[in-house]
Amino acid sequence: MSEQNTNLTALSEAGVSVWLDDLSRDRLRTGNLADLIATRSVVGVTTNPSIFQAALSKGEAYEAQIAELVARGADTDAVITALTTDDVRAACDLFAPVYERSGGVDGRVSIEVDPRLAHDTEGTVAQALELSKIVDRPNVLIKIPATKAGLPAITRVIAEGVSVNVTLIFSVERHGEVIDAYVEGLKAAASSGHDLAKIHSVASFFISRVDTEVDARLEKLGTDAAKALAGKAALANGVLAYELYQQKFSSDEFAELKAAGANPQRALWASTGTKNPAYSDTLYVSELVAQHTVNTMPEKTLQAFADHGEVHQHSVVGKVQDAHDTFAALAEAGIDLPDVFEVLESQGVEKFIDSWQELLDATTAHLEGLRG
């Protein structure tokens, strides 16, 4: 019988839900994902356009289904929708026991709306509801980007009783707007008679990309004061995001919704693979330990933590003042943090659109080859 890894068990016991930031049909068919559930404390999965592009580009696991869809006359968009939603549905079924055991908190699988809709509220709402119906599983989370156009979409989709993973959050300010959008959605859902206890949400706060952008700017400044701040921005940002989570969901405004069964929107640490080799490969896991959070990791980071990760029990709580001091020092050193977050959001949307376009182009070429 398989045993859970002690490092990841300790992380889970400290209040961090371990999710895998990857999904492919190979993982499902080979039993790899089931093994990660059994031995690595994995209780959820996140996907994004880049992940699906990588999975489908390998192709072989999808060939039979693609051929069948082509024979039925499916176009490129229909093929991609079928392949991705089938994988997500299968993963939802695999996580069903975790979903039941956790009361719906974990056992979650995320699927993202078309990234080309990032600035289209109406299109986002329509596709989010469509994806929810296609997957047709209670443990699916529909991913909506935290763009300005995404905020009202979050409210409207939550209002329909659909659980949401809000993605591409970089700033604490935007995180606050996301929480507000969620709360407004809950109020509307309650007015429509939805069971609030069945609605869940996570706010995906991107971590490592903040250090990548800020560190490059600090290096360019070149002063000793600037260099001393390298590697500190992302973790400080996460600490301040958790501070806001605690404030918002312990407020009088949320208390009434909570009494009606509503769930807090958990902070989810995303982009937690370390990009700078000078930093620990488990930095954005060990230093972001807090109750009622999620850390979604690429498998490389997951396995690194299983091998040598350490749970720093108070790595978030108790560091709020340090985080505020770090932000003040960054501003004093010449770092324009609002600009950093604006650039990162724009880059994030563009990256997912590029991956999606690559997937569309490759699939279109593949379909034309099959028809030819």
Short mmCIF file of N, CA and C in Angstrom, two decimals, residues 170-252:
data_model
loop_
_atom_site.label_atom_id
_atom_site.label_comp_id
_atom_site.label_asym_id
_atom_site.label_seq_id
_atom_site.Cartn_x
_atom_site.Cartn_y
_atom_site.Cartn_z
N PHE A 170 -2.10 39.77 -9.54
CA PHE A 170 -0.73 40.15 -9.20
C PHE A 170 -0.65 41.16 -8.05
N SER A 171 -1.63 42.04 -7.95
CA SER A 171 -1.55 43.08 -6.93
C SER A 171 -2.57 42.86 -5.82
N VAL A 172 -2.25 43.35 -4.63
CA VAL A 172 -3.17 43.27 -3.50
C VAL A 172 -4.43 44.09 -3.79
N GLU A 173 -4.24 45.22 -4.46
CA GLU A 173 -5.40 46.06 -4.82
C GLU A 173 -6.39 45.27 -5.68
N ARG A 174 -5.88 44.60 -6.71
CA ARG A 174 -6.76 43.81 -7.58
C ARG A 174 -7.36 42.62 -6.81
N HIS A 175 -6.58 42.06 -5.90
CA HIS A 175 -7.08 40.97 -5.07
C HIS A 175 -8.31 41.44 -4.28
N GLY A 176 -8.26 42.65 -3.77
CA GLY A 176 -9.41 43.20 -3.05
C GLY A 176 -10.62 43.32 -3.96
N GLU A 177 -10.41 43.75 -5.18
CA GLU A 177 -11.52 43.86 -6.14
C GLU A 177 -12.09 42.49 -6.48
N VAL A 178 -11.22 41.50 -6.54
CA VAL A 178 -11.67 40.13 -6.82
C VAL A 178 -12.54 39.61 -5.68
N ILE A 179 -12.11 39.84 -4.45
CA ILE A 179 -12.90 39.41 -3.29
C ILE A 179 -14.26 40.10 -3.29
N ASP A 180 -14.26 41.39 -3.59
CA ASP A 180 -15.52 42.14 -3.65
C ASP A 180 -16.44 41.57 -4.73
N ALA A 181 -15.87 41.23 -5.87
CA ALA A 181 -16.67 40.66 -6.96
C ALA A 181 -17.27 39.32 -6.55
N TYR A 182 -16.50 38.53 -5.82
CA TYR A 182 -16.99 37.24 -5.32
C TYR A 182 -18.14 37.46 -4.33
N VAL A 183 -17.96 38.38 -3.39
CA VAL A 183 -18.98 38.64 -2.38
C VAL A 183 -20.28 39.13 -3.03
N GLU A 184 -20.15 40.02 -4.02
CA GLU A 184 -21.35 40.51 -4.73
C GLU A 184 -22.04 39.36 -5.45
N GLY A 185 -21.24 38.44 -6.00
CA GLY A 185 -21.82 37.27 -6.65
C GLY A 185 -22.58 36.38 -5.68
N LEU A 186 -22.03 36.23 -4.49
CA LEU A 186 -22.70 35.44 -3.45
C LEU A 186 -24.03 36.06 -3.05
N LYS A 187 -24.05 37.37 -2.93
CA LYS A 187 -25.30 38.06 -2.57
C LYS A 187 -26.37 37.81 -3.63
N ALA A 188 -25.95 37.90 -4.91
CA ALA A 188 -26.90 37.67 -6.01
C ALA A 188 -27.34 36.21 -6.04
N ALA A 189 -26.41 35.30 -5.77
CA ALA A 189 -26.73 33.88 -5.75
C ALA A 189 -27.75 33.57 -4.66
N ALA A 190 -27.55 34.19 -3.50
CA ALA A 190 -28.49 34.00 -2.38
C ALA A 190 -29.88 34.50 -2.75
N SER A 191 -29.93 35.66 -3.41
CA SER A 191 -31.22 36.23 -3.82
C SER A 191 -31.94 35.34 -4.82
N SER A 192 -31.15 34.58 -5.60
CA SER A 192 -31.74 33.68 -6.60
C SER A 192 -32.07 32.30 -6.04
N GLY A 193 -31.77 32.11 -4.75
CA GLY A 193 -32.11 30.84 -4.12
C GLY A 193 -31.06 29.75 -4.24
N HIS A 194 -29.84 30.11 -4.63
CA HIS A 194 -28.78 29.11 -4.71
C HIS A 194 -28.27 28.75 -3.32
N ASP A 195 -27.82 27.51 -3.16
CA ASP A 195 -27.22 27.06 -1.91
C ASP A 195 -25.79 27.58 -1.84
N LEU A 196 -25.55 28.57 -0.99
CA LEU A 196 -24.22 29.20 -0.93
C LEU A 196 -23.14 28.21 -0.50
N ALA A 197 -23.50 27.21 0.28
CA ALA A 197 -22.52 26.23 0.76
C ALA A 197 -21.88 25.46 -0.39
N LYS A 198 -22.56 25.40 -1.53
CA LYS A 198 -22.05 24.63 -2.67
C LYS A 198 -21.19 25.46 -3.60
N ILE A 199 -21.10 26.75 -3.34
CA ILE A 199 -20.29 27.64 -4.18
C ILE A 199 -18.93 27.84 -3.54
N HIS A 200 -17.89 27.55 -4.29
CA HIS A 200 -16.52 27.71 -3.79
C HIS A 200 -15.72 28.58 -4.77
N SER A 201 -14.67 29.18 -4.26
CA SER A 201 -13.81 29.99 -5.12
C SER A 201 -12.42 30.07 -4.53
N VAL A 202 -11.45 30.21 -5.42
CA VAL A 202 -10.07 30.50 -5.01
C VAL A 202 -9.60 31.72 -5.80
N ALA A 203 -8.72 32.50 -5.19
CA ALA A 203 -8.12 33.66 -5.84
C ALA A 203 -6.66 33.34 -6.10
N SER A 204 -6.33 33.11 -7.37
CA SER A 204 -4.98 32.67 -7.74
C SER A 204 -4.03 33.86 -7.83
N PHE A 205 -3.18 33.95 -6.82
CA PHE A 205 -2.23 35.05 -6.67
C PHE A 205 -0.88 34.58 -7.20
N PHE A 206 -0.41 35.21 -8.28
CA PHE A 206 0.83 34.75 -8.94
C PHE A 206 2.05 35.26 -8.18
N ILE A 207 2.97 34.36 -7.93
CA ILE A 207 4.09 34.65 -7.01
C ILE A 207 5.42 34.90 -7.74
N SER A 208 5.99 33.87 -8.33
CA SER A 208 7.38 33.97 -8.81
C SER A 208 7.57 35.04 -9.88
N ARG A 209 6.53 35.27 -10.69
CA ARG A 209 6.68 36.27 -11.76
C ARG A 209 6.91 37.67 -11.20
N VAL A 210 6.43 37.91 -9.98
CA VAL A 210 6.66 39.21 -9.35
C VAL A 210 8.15 39.41 -9.08
N ASP A 211 8.79 38.39 -8.53
CA ASP A 211 10.24 38.50 -8.30
C ASP A 211 11.00 38.64 -9.62
N THR A 212 10.60 37.90 -10.63
CA THR A 212 11.29 37.98 -11.92
C THR A 212 11.29 39.41 -12.45
N GLU A 213 10.13 40.06 -12.40
CA GLU A 213 10.02 41.44 -12.92
C GLU A 213 10.70 42.44 -11.99
N VAL A 214 10.45 42.33 -10.70
CA VAL A 214 11.03 43.30 -9.76
C VAL A 214 12.55 43.15 -9.68
N ASP A 215 13.03 41.92 -9.63
CA ASP A 215 14.49 41.70 -9.55
C ASP A 215 15.21 42.30 -10.75
N ALA A 216 14.60 42.19 -11.94
CA ALA A 216 15.22 42.76 -13.14
C ALA A 216 15.31 44.27 -13.02
N ARG A 217 14.29 44.88 -12.45
CA ARG A 217 14.30 46.34 -12.27
C ARG A 217 15.30 46.77 -11.19
N LEU A 218 15.41 45.96 -10.13
CA LEU A 218 16.38 46.26 -9.08
C LEU A 218 17.81 46.17 -9.62
N GLU A 219 18.04 45.16 -10.44
CA GLU A 219 19.37 44.97 -11.04
C GLU A 219 19.72 46.17 -11.92
N LYS A 220 18.73 46.65 -12.64
CA LYS A 220 18.95 47.80 -13.52
C LYS A 220 19.28 49.06 -12.72
N LEU A 221 18.62 49.21 -11.56
CA LEU A 221 18.92 50.35 -10.69
C LEU A 221 20.36 50.29 -10.18
N GLY A 222 20.80 49.08 -9.81
CA GLY A 222 22.19 48.83 -9.50
C GLY A 222 22.72 49.32 -8.16
N THR A 223 21.91 49.98 -7.36
CA THR A 223 22.40 50.47 -6.07
C THR A 223 22.45 49.32 -5.06
N ASP A 224 23.21 49.52 -4.01
CA ASP A 224 23.30 48.50 -2.97
C ASP A 224 21.94 48.28 -2.31
N ALA A 225 21.23 49.39 -2.09
CA ALA A 225 19.90 49.30 -1.48
C ALA A 225 18.94 48.50 -2.36
N ALA A 226 19.04 48.70 -3.66
CA ALA A 226 18.18 47.97 -4.60
C ALA A 226 18.53 46.48 -4.61
N LYS A 227 19.82 46.19 -4.70
CA LYS A 227 20.25 44.79 -4.75
C LYS A 227 19.88 44.01 -3.49
N ALA A 228 19.84 44.71 -2.35
CA ALA A 228 19.51 44.07 -1.07
C ALA A 228 18.05 43.63 -1.01
N LEU A 229 17.24 44.15 -1.93
CA LEU A 229 15.81 43.82 -1.94
C LEU A 229 15.46 42.69 -2.90
N ALA A 230 16.47 42.16 -3.59
CA ALA A 230 16.21 41.08 -4.55
C ALA A 230 15.59 39.87 -3.87
N GLY A 231 14.59 39.31 -4.50
CA GLY A 231 13.96 38.09 -3.98
C GLY A 231 13.00 38.30 -2.84
N LYS A 232 12.65 39.56 -2.56
CA LYS A 232 11.77 39.83 -1.41
C LYS A 232 10.36 40.28 -1.80
N ALA A 233 10.20 40.75 -3.02
CA ALA A 233 8.92 41.35 -3.41
C ALA A 233 7.79 40.34 -3.47
N ALA A 234 8.03 39.20 -4.08
CA ALA A 234 6.96 38.22 -4.30
C ALA A 234 6.38 37.70 -2.99
N LEU A 235 7.26 37.35 -2.06
CA LEU A 235 6.79 36.81 -0.79
C LEU A 235 6.07 37.89 0.02
N ALA A 236 6.58 39.11 -0.01
CA ALA A 236 5.90 40.21 0.69
C ALA A 236 4.51 40.42 0.11
N ASN A 237 4.41 40.33 -1.19
CA ASN A 237 3.13 40.49 -1.87
C ASN A 237 2.14 39.40 -1.43
N GLY A 238 2.64 38.18 -1.30
CA GLY A 238 1.80 37.08 -0.84
C GLY A 238 1.32 37.29 0.59
N VAL A 239 2.21 37.75 1.45
CA VAL A 239 1.85 38.01 2.85
C VAL A 239 0.75 39.07 2.93
N LEU A 240 0.87 40.12 2.12
CA LEU A 240 -0.13 41.18 2.13
C LEU A 240 -1.45 40.70 1.54
N ALA A 241 -1.39 39.79 0.58
CA ALA A 241 -2.61 39.21 0.03
C ALA A 241 -3.34 38.39 1.09
N TYR A 242 -2.58 37.66 1.89
CA TYR A 242 -3.21 36.85 2.95
C TYR A 242 -3.77 37.75 4.05
N GLU A 243 -3.08 38.86 4.34
CA GLU A 243 -3.60 39.82 5.31
C GLU A 243 -4.98 40.32 4.85
N LEU A 244 -5.09 40.64 3.57
CA LEU A 244 -6.36 41.13 3.04
C LEU A 244 -7.43 40.05 3.10
N TYR A 245 -7.06 38.83 2.76
CA TYR A 245 -8.00 37.70 2.86
C TYR A 245 -8.57 37.60 4.28
N GLN A 246 -7.69 37.67 5.27
CA GLN A 246 -8.15 37.57 6.66
C GLN A 246 -9.08 38.72 7.03
N GLN A 247 -8.73 39.94 6.59
CA GLN A 247 -9.55 41.11 6.92
C GLN A 247 -10.93 41.01 6.28
N LYS A 248 -10.96 40.69 5.00
CA LYS A 248 -12.22 40.68 4.25
C LYS A 248 -13.17 39.60 4.76
N PHE A 249 -12.63 38.43 5.06
CA PHE A 249 -13.53 37.32 5.39
C PHE A 249 -13.79 37.19 6.90
N SER A 250 -13.26 38.14 7.68
CA SER A 250 -13.65 38.23 9.08
C SER A 250 -14.49 39.47 9.31
N SER A 251 -14.91 40.12 8.22
CA SER A 251 -15.66 41.38 8.31
C SER A 251 -17.13 41.13 8.62
N ASP A 252 -17.79 42.18 9.07
CA ASP A 252 -19.23 42.11 9.34
C ASP A 252 -20.01 41.84 8.06
#
